[in-house]
Backbone as CSV, one residue per row, in Angstrom:
resi,resn,N_x,N_y,N_z,CA_x,CA_y,CA_z,C_x,C_y,C_z
1,MET,19.011,0.442,13.891,18.912,0.122,12.475,19.195,1.362,11.631
2,ALA,19.786,1.160,10.463,20.135,2.275,9.592,18.888,2.950,9.059
3,LYS,18.949,4.254,9.001,17.824,5.015,8.462,18.075,5.348,7.002
4,ARG,17.007,5.564,6.300,17.076,5.961,4.889,16.025,7.027,4.659
5,ILE,16.428,8.087,3.957,15.530,9.201,3.691,15.431,9.380,2.180
6,VAL,14.220,9.449,1.692,13.976,9.698,0.271,13.160,10.980,0.151
7,CYS,13.650,11.917,-0.639,12.923,13.166,-0.875,12.469,13.200,-2.333
8,MET,11.192,13.537,-2.521,10.622,13.607,-3.865,10.122,15.014,-4.125
9,SER,10.549,15.593,-5.229,10.146,16.944,-5.582,8.713,16.969,-6.088
10,TYR,8.193,18.161,-6.286,6.832,18.310,-6.795,6.713,17.802,-8.227
11,LEU,7.845,17.622,-8.910,7.840,17.077,-10.270,8.042,15.563,-10.290
12,GLY,8.228,14.968,-9.106,8.348,13.521,-9.018,9.771,12.984,-9.060
13,GLU,10.778,13.849,-9.140,12.169,13.384,-9.133,12.602,13.112,-7.693
14,LYS,13.370,12.032,-7.486,13.710,11.581,-6.131,15.223,11.567,-5.908
15,ILE,15.585,11.754,-4.619,16.965,11.565,-4.155,16.902,10.718,-2.893
16,THR,17.820,9.752,-2.783,17.914,8.917,-1.590,19.159,9.304,-0.801
17,PHE,18.972,9.572,0.500,20.073,9.857,1.413,20.227,8.665,2.356
18,ASP,21.396,8.030,2.332,21.677,6.939,3.262,23.182,6.911,3.495
19,TYR,23.703,5.778,3.916,25.100,5.731,4.328,26.014,5.194,3.227
20,LYS,25.713,5.627,2.008,26.602,5.341,0.876,26.431,6.459,-0.152
21,PHE,27.452,6.592,-0.982,27.409,7.635,-2.002,26.530,7.168,-3.161
22,PRO,25.993,8.108,-3.990,26.490,9.467,-4.207,25.996,10.517,-3.206
23,PHE,24.934,10.240,-2.427,24.430,11.234,-1.479,24.521,10.638,-0.073
24,PHE,25.702,10.792,0.522,25.985,10.204,1.827,25.334,11.040,2.915
25,LEU,24.610,10.383,3.800,23.892,11.060,4.877,24.793,11.161,6.102
26,GLU,25.179,12.386,6.452,26.008,12.598,7.636,25.162,12.794,8.890
27,SER,24.104,13.571,8.777,23.219,13.789,9.926,21.902,14.369,9.434
28,VAL,20.877,14.220,10.263,19.583,14.841,9.979,18.963,15.269,11.300
29,ASP,18.534,16.506,11.376,17.916,17.064,12.580,16.448,17.367,12.311
30,GLY,15.654,17.319,13.367,14.247,17.719,13.273,13.274,16.582,13.090
31,LEU,13.756,15.339,13.090,12.853,14.203,12.894,12.251,13.698,14.196
32,HIS,13.025,13.776,15.274,12.646,13.092,16.502,12.206,14.037,17.613
33,GLU,11.859,15.251,17.265,11.458,16.208,18.290,10.073,16.760,17.998
34,VAL,9.418,17.196,19.068,8.109,17.832,18.973,8.190,19.155,19.712
35,LEU,7.925,20.247,19.025,8.037,21.567,19.630,6.648,22.178,19.805
36,GLY,6.393,22.631,21.012,5.114,23.284,21.305,5.335,24.561,22.084
37,VAL,4.345,25.420,22.067,4.370,26.657,22.847,3.158,26.636,23.771
38,VAL,3.434,26.650,25.073,2.361,26.622,26.062,1.956,28.058,26.374
39,ALA,0.696,28.385,26.127,0.178,29.735,26.371,-0.579,29.760,27.688
40,GLY,-0.376,30.820,28.438,-1.065,30.978,29.713,-1.573,32.388,29.894
41,MET,-2.339,32.597,30.931,-2.895,33.925,31.220,-2.668,34.217,32.697
42,LYS,-2.120,35.365,32.977,-1.827,35.759,34.350,-2.747,36.893,34.763
43,SER,-3.342,36.760,35.925,-4.211,37.820,36.447,-3.576,38.430,37.687
44,ALA,-4.096,39.584,38.050,-3.549,40.298,39.204,-3.658,39.444,40.462
45,TYR,-2.601,39.452,41.260,-2.521,38.758,42.553,-2.545,37.236,42.419
46,ALA,-2.490,36.728,41.185,-2.510,35.276,41.006,-1.120,34.697,41.233
47,ILE,-1.097,33.426,41.587,0.157,32.701,41.698,0.342,31.902,40.411
48,GLY,1.406,32.210,39.706,1.604,31.556,38.421,0.627,32.088,37.384
49,GLU,0.145,31.203,36.537,-0.795,31.605,35.507,-1.730,30.463,35.160
50,SER,-2.831,30.787,34.495,-3.813,29.785,34.084,-3.465,29.285,32.684
51,TYR,-3.622,28.000,32.492,-3.316,27.389,31.205,-4.377,27.754,30.183
52,VAL,-3.948,28.209,29.005,-4.864,28.560,27.925,-4.845,27.488,26.839
53,GLY,-3.668,27.078,26.428,-3.574,26.070,25.379,-2.139,25.906,24.921
54,THR,-1.928,24.909,24.071,-0.601,24.634,23.517,-0.691,24.606,22.004
55,SER,0.138,25.399,21.363,0.217,25.363,19.903,1.421,24.522,19.501
56,ILE,1.289,23.785,18.391,2.368,22.952,17.898,3.126,23.729,16.827
57,GLU,4.436,23.821,16.991,5.256,24.586,16.077,5.511,23.817,14.777
58,LYS,5.846,24.562,13.750,6.244,23.935,12.492,7.521,23.121,12.720
59,ARG,7.788,22.179,11.809,8.970,21.318,11.923,10.040,21.768,10.921
60,ASN,11.271,21.900,11.401,12.401,22.238,10.536,13.329,21.023,10.451
61,ILE,13.377,20.402,9.283,14.248,19.250,9.053,15.481,19.719,8.296
62,VAL,16.662,19.433,8.849,17.924,19.835,8.223,18.721,18.582,7.905
63,ILE,19.001,18.384,6.618,19.748,17.222,6.140,21.157,17.674,5.782
64,LYS,22.168,16.985,6.367,23.560,17.283,6.065,24.210,16.037,5.480
65,GLY,25.019,16.235,4.449,25.648,15.089,3.815,26.783,15.496,2.914
66,ALA,27.203,14.560,2.076,28.327,14.818,1.183,28.126,14.080,-0.132
67,ILE,28.670,14.672,-1.193,28.680,14.027,-2.506,30.124,13.920,-2.978
68,ARG,30.386,12.922,-3.816,31.693,12.793,-4.436,31.511,12.144,-5.813
69,ASN,32.528,12.272,-6.652,32.442,11.758,-8.024,31.267,12.433,-8.753
70,ASP,31.368,12.645,-9.999,30.318,13.311,-10.784,29.763,14.512,-10.023
71,ILE,30.672,15.322,-9.476,30.272,16.419,-8.588,29.253,17.338,-9.253
72,ILE,29.523,17.714,-10.486,28.628,18.675,-11.143,27.244,18.079,-11.348
73,ALA,27.165,16.835,-11.849,25.875,16.202,-12.105,25.086,16.008,-10.814
74,ASN,25.763,15.551,-9.750,25.057,15.316,-8.484,24.644,16.627,-7.815
75,ARG,25.483,17.659,-7.951,25.117,18.963,-7.404,23.893,19.519,-8.121
76,GLN,23.866,19.373,-9.433,22.719,19.864,-10.189,21.449,19.080,-9.845
77,LYS,21.603,17.791,-9.538,20.427,17.016,-9.138,19.875,17.530,-7.811
78,LEU,20.746,17.888,-6.888,20.274,18.478,-5.628,19.474,19.748,-5.903
79,TYR,19.971,20.586,-6.778,19.268,21.834,-7.082,17.921,21.564,-7.761
80,ARG,17.858,20.529,-8.592,16.599,20.206,-9.274,15.545,19.683,-8.294
81,VAL,15.967,18.830,-7.372,15.004,18.222,-6.449,14.585,19.195,-5.351
82,PHE,15.450,20.184,-5.043,15.153,21.112,-3.951,15.174,22.568,-4.423
83,PRO,14.358,22.939,-5.419,14.278,24.352,-5.799,13.600,25.156,-4.687
84,LEU,14.089,26.339,-4.445,13.537,27.159,-3.367,12.051,27.421,-3.568
85,LYS,11.336,27.459,-2.458,9.899,27.753,-2.386,9.022,26.600,-2.887
86,SER,9.649,25.512,-3.345,8.857,24.416,-3.890,8.382,23.482,-2.787
87,THR,7.397,22.663,-3.128,6.846,21.674,-2.201,7.359,20.289,-2.569
88,GLY,7.601,19.477,-1.568,8.029,18.109,-1.800,7.563,17.207,-0.675
89,THR,7.922,15.941,-0.761,7.552,14.957,0.252,8.785,14.196,0.700
90,LEU,8.978,14.112,2.010,10.080,13.349,2.590,9.550,12.021,3.094
91,TYR,10.197,10.926,2.696,9.845,9.575,3.144,10.947,9.084,4.077
92,TYR,10.543,8.566,5.232,11.507,8.121,6.251,11.352,6.626,6.464
93,TYR,12.487,5.899,6.411,12.484,4.449,6.607,13.521,4.093,7.672
94,GLU,13.101,3.306,8.643,14.014,2.799,9.670,13.454,1.483,10.181
95,GLY,14.060,0.362,9.798,13.499,-0.942,10.144,12.107,-1.088,9.540
96,ASP,11.139,-1.414,10.404,9.751,-1.547,9.945,9.000,-0.222,9.954
97,LEU,9.649,0.837,10.444,8.996,2.142,10.534,9.045,2.837,9.188
98,LYS,7.867,3.279,8.707,7.767,3.971,7.435,6.808,5.156,7.608
99,ARG,7.296,6.355,7.334,6.475,7.549,7.492,6.775,8.521,6.353
100,LYS,5.892,9.520,6.208,6.152,10.581,5.234,5.663,11.901,5.798
101,ILE,6.176,13.005,5.222,5.778,14.340,5.632,6.025,15.288,4.466
102,ASN,5.172,16.284,4.292,5.322,17.272,3.227,6.144,18.458,3.722
103,TYR,6.850,19.096,2.813,7.737,20.193,3.211,7.774,21.274,2.137
104,LYS,8.286,22.436,2.549,8.694,23.512,1.646,10.210,23.670,1.764
105,VAL,10.870,23.896,0.650,12.322,24.060,0.673,12.653,25.466,1.169
106,GLU,13.436,25.525,2.250,13.852,26.829,2.784,15.208,27.255,2.224
107,SER,16.171,26.338,2.200,17.492,26.695,1.691,18.270,25.442,1.327
108,ILE,19.276,25.618,0.468,20.189,24.541,0.110,21.567,25.154,-0.122
109,ARG,22.573,24.482,0.419,23.947,24.982,0.264,24.868,23.811,-0.034
110,VAL,25.728,23.958,-1.053,26.720,22.952,-1.407,28.089,23.623,-1.380
111,ASN,29.025,23.023,-0.625,30.368,23.602,-0.535,31.060,23.594,-1.896
112,GLU,31.899,24.598,-2.118,32.562,24.753,-3.411,33.814,23.895,-3.538
113,LYS,34.460,23.553,-2.419,35.757,22.894,-2.488,35.740,21.592,-1.696
114,GLY,36.720,20.759,-1.987,36.908,19.534,-1.226,36.691,18.297,-2.070
115,LEU,37.375,17.208,-1.658,37.172,15.929,-2.336,35.739,15.473,-2.171
116,HIS,35.208,15.641,-0.950,33.793,15.404,-0.676,33.122,16.765,-0.553
117,ARG,32.141,17.037,-1.366,31.432,18.318,-1.307,30.268,18.193,-0.321
118,HIS,30.421,18.854,0.794,29.384,18.778,1.825,28.211,19.681,1.452
119,PHE,27.019,19.237,1.796,25.811,20.014,1.509,24.912,20.066,2.738
120,GLN,24.061,21.064,2.752,23.055,21.213,3.824,21.747,21.667,3.203
121,ILE,20.658,20.981,3.543,19.335,21.291,3.004,18.395,21.535,4.170
122,SER,17.706,22.653,4.162,16.755,22.992,5.218,15.338,22.935,4.655
123,LEU,14.486,22.138,5.315,13.108,21.932,4.888,12.162,22.369,6.003
124,ILE,11.107,23.081,5.645,10.110,23.530,6.615,8.811,22.755,6.399
125,CYS,8.356,22.083,7.453,7.098,21.331,7.405,6.063,22.123,8.212
126,GLN,5.203,22.844,7.516,4.235,23.686,8.205,3.201,22.855,8.955
127,ASN,2.862,21.680,8.424,2.128,20.683,9.207,3.181,19.748,9.791
128,PRO,3.431,19.781,11.102,4.580,19.071,11.672,4.373,17.575,11.846
129,TYR,3.197,17.055,11.527,2.901,15.651,11.794,3.298,14.763,10.608
130,PHE,3.899,13.621,10.939,4.157,12.576,9.961,2.889,11.753,9.755
131,THR,2.789,11.085,8.617,1.643,10.224,8.341,2.132,8.883,7.794
132,ASP,1.203,7.928,7.695,1.492,6.666,7.022,1.816,6.938,5.553
133,LEU,2.551,6.012,4.927,2.888,6.188,3.517,1.654,6.141,2.627
134,GLU,0.714,5.257,2.949,-0.488,5.103,2.147,-1.723,5.269,3.026
135,PRO,-2.778,5.880,2.511,-4.007,6.018,3.300,-4.710,4.679,3.467
136,THR,-5.510,4.578,4.522,-6.368,3.414,4.744,-7.743,3.724,4.164
137,ILE,-8.292,2.795,3.401,-9.592,2.997,2.757,-10.580,1.999,3.337
138,MET,-11.698,2.526,3.858,-12.738,1.685,4.438,-14.017,1.857,3.622
139,GLN,-14.475,0.788,3.007,-15.690,0.823,2.199,-16.858,0.394,3.070
140,MET,-17.723,1.353,3.375,-18.831,1.090,4.291,-20.019,0.456,3.595
141,ALA,-20.179,0.710,2.328,-21.281,0.109,1.570,-20.924,0.158,0.104
142,THR,-20.783,-0.999,-0.501,-20.435,-1.078,-1.911,-21.246,-2.187,-2.562
143,TRP,-21.085,-2.327,-3.862,-21.744,-3.399,-4.607,-20.713,-4.440,-5.006
144,SER,-21.053,-5.716,-4.827,-20.196,-6.822,-5.243,-20.789,-7.464,-6.485
145,PRO,-19.974,-7.682,-7.524,-20.487,-8.321,-8.734,-20.944,-9.743,-8.429
146,ALA,-22.010,-10.182,-9.112,-22.584,-11.506,-8.838,-22.693,-12.355,-10.096
147,PHE,-21.973,-11.979,-11.152,-22.004,-12.824,-12.343,-20.588,-13.018,-12.851
148,LYS,-20.359,-14.061,-13.608,-19.049,-14.377,-14.129,-19.199,-15.034,-15.492
149,PHE,-18.118,-15.107,-16.195,-18.119,-15.717,-17.525,-17.626,-17.161,-17.434
150,ALA,-18.128,-18.101,-18.219,-19.094,-17.870,-19.296,-20.469,-17.541,-18.704
151,LEU,-21.113,-16.518,-19.253,-22.349,-16.004,-18.696,-23.550,-16.697,-19.320
152,ARG,-24.389,-17.242,-18.443,-25.639,-17.849,-18.892,-26.788,-17.212,-18.144
153,ILE,-27.748,-16.702,-18.891,-28.899,-16.036,-18.281,-30.134,-16.910,-18.468
154,PRO,-30.667,-17.463,-17.365,-31.899,-18.266,-17.481,-33.032,-17.443,-18.073
155,ARG,-33.790,-18.054,-18.974,-34.843,-17.334,-19.676,-35.908,-16.800,-18.728
156,ASP,-36.318,-17.594,-17.734,-37.446,-17.214,-16.885,-37.034,-16.366,-15.683
157,SER,-35.926,-16.721,-15.036,-35.583,-16.055,-13.774,-34.576,-14.923,-13.925
158,GLY,-33.809,-14.897,-15.028,-32.777,-13.874,-15.170,-31.634,-14.144,-14.200
159,ILE,-30.765,-13.141,-14.008,-29.649,-13.281,-13.068,-29.530,-12.034,-12.222
160,VAL,-28.832,-12.183,-11.112,-28.506,-11.045,-10.249,-27.158,-10.492,-10.698
161,PHE,-27.122,-9.233,-11.048,-25.883,-8.626,-11.526,-24.978,-8.175,-10.389
162,GLY,-25.539,-7.922,-9.217,-24.719,-7.486,-8.087,-25.512,-7.504,-6.811
163,ARG,-24.775,-7.571,-5.703,-25.408,-7.540,-4.388,-24.750,-6.437,-3.566
164,LYS,-25.593,-5.698,-2.849,-25.060,-4.620,-2.032,-24.585,-5.158,-0.697
165,ASN,-23.356,-4.771,-0.327,-22.864,-5.095,1.004,-23.566,-4.170,1.988
166,THR,-24.281,-4.729,2.923,-25.202,-3.937,3.737,-24.558,-3.306,4.965
167,THR,-23.243,-3.454,5.145,-22.593,-2.865,6.305,-22.673,-1.343,6.227
168,SER,-23.313,-0.741,7.217,-23.462,0.711,7.217,-22.573,1.364,8.262
169,MET,-21.704,0.572,8.912,-20.850,1.098,9.967,-19.410,0.663,9.735
170,ALA,-18.483,1.482,10.206,-17.058,1.165,10.132,-16.380,1.752,11.349
171,THR,-15.373,1.052,11.877,-14.667,1.489,13.077,-13.214,1.793,12.754
172,ILE,-12.748,2.977,13.183,-11.356,3.383,13.041,-10.746,3.444,14.433
173,GLN,-9.639,2.764,14.639,-8.934,2.780,15.916,-7.764,3.740,15.823
174,ASN,-7.805,4.796,16.617,-6.727,5.787,16.634,-5.935,5.623,17.928
175,ASP,-4.741,5.037,17.817,-3.923,4.771,19.001,-2.966,5.906,19.321
176,THR,-3.008,6.999,18.563,-2.183,8.166,18.874,-3.017,9.153,19.679
177,ASN,-2.362,10.206,20.147,-3.087,11.246,20.881,-3.434,12.428,19.989
178,ILE,-3.384,12.226,18.673,-3.645,13.298,17.712,-4.976,13.049,17.018
179,GLU,-5.833,14.054,17.017,-7.050,13.990,16.215,-6.698,14.328,14.771
180,PHE,-7.248,13.567,13.836,-6.953,13.864,12.437,-8.215,13.749,11.598
181,GLY,-8.163,14.353,10.422,-9.318,14.377,9.536,-9.342,13.197,8.587
182,MET,-10.287,13.223,7.664,-10.469,12.123,6.726,-11.188,12.645,5.485
183,THR,-11.294,11.780,4.490,-12.076,12.071,3.296,-13.228,11.095,3.232
184,ILE,-14.451,11.609,3.110,-15.644,10.761,3.000,-16.228,10.965,1.613
185,THR,-16.459,9.883,0.900,-17.044,9.954,-0.439,-18.395,9.259,-0.428
186,PHE,-19.455,10.029,-0.698,-20.806,9.487,-0.857,-21.081,9.336,-2.357
187,THR,-21.583,8.181,-2.754,-21.962,7.943,-4.145,-23.392,7.432,-4.189
188,ALA,-24.211,8.058,-5.032,-25.617,7.658,-5.154,-25.799,6.706,-6.330
189,ASN,-26.542,5.628,-6.100,-26.913,4.704,-7.173,-28.322,4.977,-7.690
190,ASP,-29.051,5.808,-6.968,-30.386,6.296,-7.343,-30.621,7.524,-6.481
191,THR,-31.836,7.987,-6.379,-32.103,9.209,-5.629,-31.803,9.029,-4.143
192,VAL,-31.029,9.962,-3.591,-30.678,9.991,-2.163,-30.893,11.411,-1.665
193,GLU,-31.538,11.522,-0.529,-31.809,12.845,0.035,-31.068,13.022,1.355
194,ASN,-30.227,14.043,1.410,-29.550,14.493,2.629,-28.684,13.402,3.266
195,PRO,-27.560,13.029,2.629,-26.668,12.029,3.221,-25.994,12.553,4.484
196,SER,-25.614,11.633,5.369,-25.005,12.033,6.634,-24.041,10.963,7.115
197,LEU,-23.156,11.362,8.032,-22.243,10.444,8.702,-22.280,10.759,10.187
198,PHE,-22.370,9.720,11.017,-22.590,9.875,12.457,-21.524,9.104,13.214
199,ASN,-20.886,9.762,14.194,-19.929,9.092,15.077,-20.694,8.520,16.255
200,VAL,-20.817,7.207,16.285,-21.618,6.535,17.317,-21.037,6.769,18.705
201,ASP,-19.710,6.907,18.809,-19.058,7.031,20.115,-19.174,8.434,20.691
202,THR,-18.997,9.464,19.845,-19.033,10.842,20.348,-20.387,11.506,20.147
203,ARG,-21.272,10.872,19.390,-22.607,11.407,19.052,-22.519,12.655,18.181
204,GLU,-21.440,12.845,17.465,-21.307,13.964,16.538,-21.788,13.541,15.156
205,GLU,-22.343,14.505,14.418,-22.895,14.190,13.105,-22.497,15.243,12.089
206,MET,-22.337,14.791,10.864,-22.154,15.680,9.726,-23.242,15.341,8.716
207,LYS,-24.063,16.335,8.376,-25.188,16.095,7.480,-25.196,17.153,6.396
208,ILE,-25.505,16.738,5.171,-25.483,17.640,4.022,-26.873,17.708,3.415
209,GLU,-27.402,18.915,3.292,-28.761,19.112,2.778,-28.704,19.163,1.252
210,LYS,-28.681,17.968,0.647,-28.541,17.885,-0.799,-29.216,16.623,-1.308
211,THR,-29.980,16.745,-2.401,-30.580,15.588,-3.056,-29.664,15.148,-4.186
212,MET,-29.305,13.858,-4.162,-28.380,13.296,-5.145,-29.143,12.411,-6.116
213,SER,-28.696,12.407,-7.357,-29.238,11.518,-8.377,-28.230,10.403,-8.655
214,ALA,-28.667,9.399,-9.393,-27.803,8.256,-9.693,-26.499,8.719,-10.337
215,GLY,-25.371,8.276,-9.783,-24.066,8.634,-10.309,-23.440,9.856,-9.677
216,ASP,-24.219,10.641,-8.931,-23.671,11.835,-8.275,-22.749,11.436,-7.127
217,LYS,-21.752,12.287,-6.866,-20.838,12.087,-5.740,-20.784,13.330,-4.860
218,ILE,-20.615,13.119,-3.575,-20.288,14.190,-2.633,-19.011,13.779,-1.926
219,ILE,-17.989,14.633,-2.008,-16.698,14.344,-1.384,-16.465,15.361,-0.274
220,VAL,-16.278,14.847,0.939,-16.105,15.696,2.114,-14.680,15.545,2.639
221,SER,-13.980,16.654,2.789,-12.641,16.663,3.379,-12.730,17.327,4.747
222,THR,-12.268,16.630,5.792,-12.359,17.179,7.154,-10.973,17.437,7.745
223,TYR,-9.958,17.544,6.878,-8.603,17.734,7.376,-8.435,19.118,7.996
224,ARG,-7.455,19.225,8.865,-7.269,20.406,9.700,-7.220,21.696,8.875
225,GLN,-6.501,21.688,7.785,-6.361,22.892,6.954,-7.071,22.761,5.613
226,ASN,-7.983,21.807,5.540,-8.714,21.609,4.287,-10.085,21.027,4.592
227,LYS,-10.992,21.861,5.058,-12.347,21.426,5.389,-13.291,21.933,4.303
228,ASN,-13.741,21.003,3.460,-14.561,21.377,2.313,-15.521,20.253,1.948
229,ILE,-16.617,20.646,1.290,-17.589,19.693,0.764,-17.761,19.992,-0.722
230,PHE,-17.546,18.972,-1.562,-17.668,19.145,-3.002,-18.726,18.198,-3.548
231,TYR,-19.535,18.730,-4.440,-20.591,17.961,-5.118,-20.201,17.815,-6.583
232,ILE,-20.209,16.569,-7.079,-19.862,16.312,-8.478,-21.043,15.604,-9.140
233,PRO,-21.893,16.352,-9.849,-23.042,15.723,-10.515,-22.601,14.912,-11.724
234,ILE,-23.255,13.793,-11.950,-22.920,12.935,-13.087,-23.213,13.638,-14.399
235,SER,-24.135,14.589,-14.380,-24.559,15.257,-15.616,-23.471,16.138,-16.216
236,THR,-22.642,16.756,-15.348,-21.609,17.669,-15.851,-20.198,17.227,-15.501
237,GLY,-20.044,16.514,-14.382,-18.717,16.132,-13.912,-17.919,17.290,-13.357
238,ILE,-18.558,18.454,-13.205,-17.875,19.647,-12.720,-18.030,19.748,-11.200
239,GLU,-16.918,19.921,-10.508,-16.904,19.981,-9.049,-17.455,21.313,-8.545
240,GLU,-18.385,21.242,-7.576,-18.979,22.443,-6.987,-18.762,22.424,-5.482
241,ASN,-18.338,23.552,-4.924,-18.207,23.653,-3.471,-19.581,23.910,-2.857
242,ILE,-19.994,23.047,-1.911,-21.321,23.183,-1.286,-21.188,23.232,0.237
243,ASN,-20.132,23.902,0.715,-19.966,24.046,2.173,-21.199,24.652,2.826
244,ASN,-21.871,25.514,2.099,-23.040,26.197,2.651,-24.227,25.263,2.859
245,LEU,-24.158,24.047,2.322,-25.275,23.108,2.469,-25.088,22.150,3.645
246,MET,-24.020,22.326,4.429,-23.878,21.511,5.625,-24.908,21.962,6.647
247,VAL,-25.683,21.021,7.170,-26.789,21.327,8.078,-26.259,21.984,9.344
248,TYR,-26.980,22.984,9.819,-26.583,23.715,11.040,-26.414,22.745,12.207
249,GLY,-25.323,22.891,12.930,-25.041,22.003,14.051,-24.156,20.829,13.670
250,SER,-23.952,20.630,12.357,-23.080,19.551,11.909,-21.617,19.914,12.153
251,LYS,-20.750,18.902,12.118,-19.324,19.095,12.317,-18.532,18.382,11.229
252,PHE,-17.374,18.957,10.897,-16.425,18.242,10.055,-15.764,17.190,10.938
253,LEU,-16.262,15.976,10.895,-15.898,14.944,11.849,-14.404,14.660,11.843
254,GLN,-13.855,14.472,13.055,-12.470,14.104,13.232,-12.380,12.682,13.784
255,VAL,-11.216,12.071,13.620,-10.961,10.762,14.215,-10.276,11.009,15.552
256,HIS,-11.002,10.794,16.647,-10.490,11.060,17.985,-9.645,9.885,18.478
257,HIS,-8.937,10.121,19.571,-8.158,9.044,20.197,-9.088,7.905,20.605
258,GLY,-8.645,6.687,20.363,-9.437,5.523,20.739,-10.282,5.014,19.592
259,SER,-11.405,4.406,19.941,-12.277,3.792,18.940,-13.276,4.810,18.403
260,ASN,-13.425,4.834,17.076,-14.379,5.721,16.406,-15.233,4.877,15.467
261,THR,-16.507,4.718,15.812,-17.413,3.955,14.961,-18.323,4.921,14.216
262,PHE,-18.260,4.878,12.883,-19.037,5.784,12.047,-20.158,5.009,11.348
263,ARG,-21.312,5.670,11.233,-22.461,5.086,10.541,-22.990,6.107,9.546
264,TYR,-23.214,5.668,8.316,-23.761,6.583,7.314,-25.285,6.425,7.267
265,ASN,-25.961,7.469,6.776,-27.427,7.444,6.713,-27.886,8.469,5.678
266,ALA,-29.182,8.549,5.475,-29.803,9.552,4.599,-31.254,9.678,5.004
267,ASP,-31.862,10.839,4.732,-33.277,11.017,5.056,-34.143,10.082,4.230
268,THR,-33.822,9.944,2.957,-34.483,8.959,2.098,-33.459,8.379,1.148
269,GLY,-33.668,7.135,0.747,-32.817,6.501,-0.253,-31.503,5.967,0.276
270,VAL,-31.437,5.637,1.587,-30.173,5.155,2.139,-29.701,3.875,1.451
271,ASP,-30.650,3.055,0.966,-30.265,1.826,0.270,-29.601,2.103,-1.080
272,ASN,-29.744,3.346,-1.556,-29.126,3.729,-2.828,-27.771,4.419,-2.626
273,LEU,-27.284,4.412,-1.378,-26.097,5.199,-1.040,-24.889,4.301,-0.760
274,GLU,-23.738,4.678,-1.310,-22.467,4.054,-0.971,-21.609,5.080,-0.239
275,ALA,-20.798,4.602,0.709,-19.932,5.496,1.468,-18.555,4.866,1.639
276,VAL,-17.521,5.678,1.413,-16.135,5.237,1.568,-15.397,6.273,2.406
277,ILE,-14.640,5.811,3.413,-13.816,6.684,4.253,-12.350,6.413,3.948
278,GLU,-11.583,7.483,3.765,-10.144,7.376,3.533,-9.421,8.240,4.558
279,TYR,-8.397,7.681,5.217,-7.690,8.439,6.252,-6.246,7.958,6.354
280,SER,-5.410,8.798,6.967,-4.028,8.449,7.277,-3.756,8.800,8.728
281,ASN,-3.203,7.853,9.486,-2.815,8.138,10.858,-1.740,9.218,10.895
282,GLU,-1.751,10.035,11.946,-0.752,11.083,12.101,0.109,10.789,13.331
283,TYR,1.384,11.220,13.277,2.353,10.930,14.341,3.163,12.187,14.648
284,GLU,3.436,12.395,15.938,4.168,13.591,16.347,5.624,13.565,15.908
285,ALA,6.215,12.383,15.845,7.622,12.263,15.470,7.876,10.841,14.979
286,VAL,9.107,10.582,14.522,9.464,9.232,14.075,10.500,8.640,15.033
């Protein structure tokens, strides 16, 4: 099936590369490979070496193509979408396969002569993994509205304005061999003391030593290069880093291969707590 590549700059401007002009796609390298470096340790008189680990190399995507007609305008658009040192996002489409990856622009070259002006763009993806186009959001405990219009409130009994969904667990199935992070958002509807999230399968826990008031949020990021805990009090709305309040022995939970069942809790006020998990699957290649 024909592939289509869309690149979006940090300013939101897009270019589509496919098998028609104005930006004809001749070839693209770096999408279907995974590069690693296997490290070992050799000791005296040993045969071979002992395995230490494997590091995953950055990804270099090189797009080659051609432009024709409106040469100056299309060339300038390439320069606008791919300014050096800038960050962008590459979207890959092939049949039902849809993935994206972030990149830094390394270089861009457009030939000066010819009926078709050939170009080459080199992109460096320091995180080499592709992800889904949109994150998956799992609401572990939320409130559902329980009234509708036209609204009638009985004089003696009143009405129920909302009901809490009591599910305190959620399961994420990771069918890849890559562990990846997630974003956990705790929201307090009243006083909550020391919210936590527990992986039932691995017995790992992340706990935060913090008392929350109604409307307060705690947002936890457990991604590989972005592990942080932020507290946003309703009183100020100002984000505060509270990494130092993670309880000793806690972990920035990852989504491991296979089934991952998470359960939220708190020392007190768990019924006043809402929890939402947001994640994107990661893939070694497309």
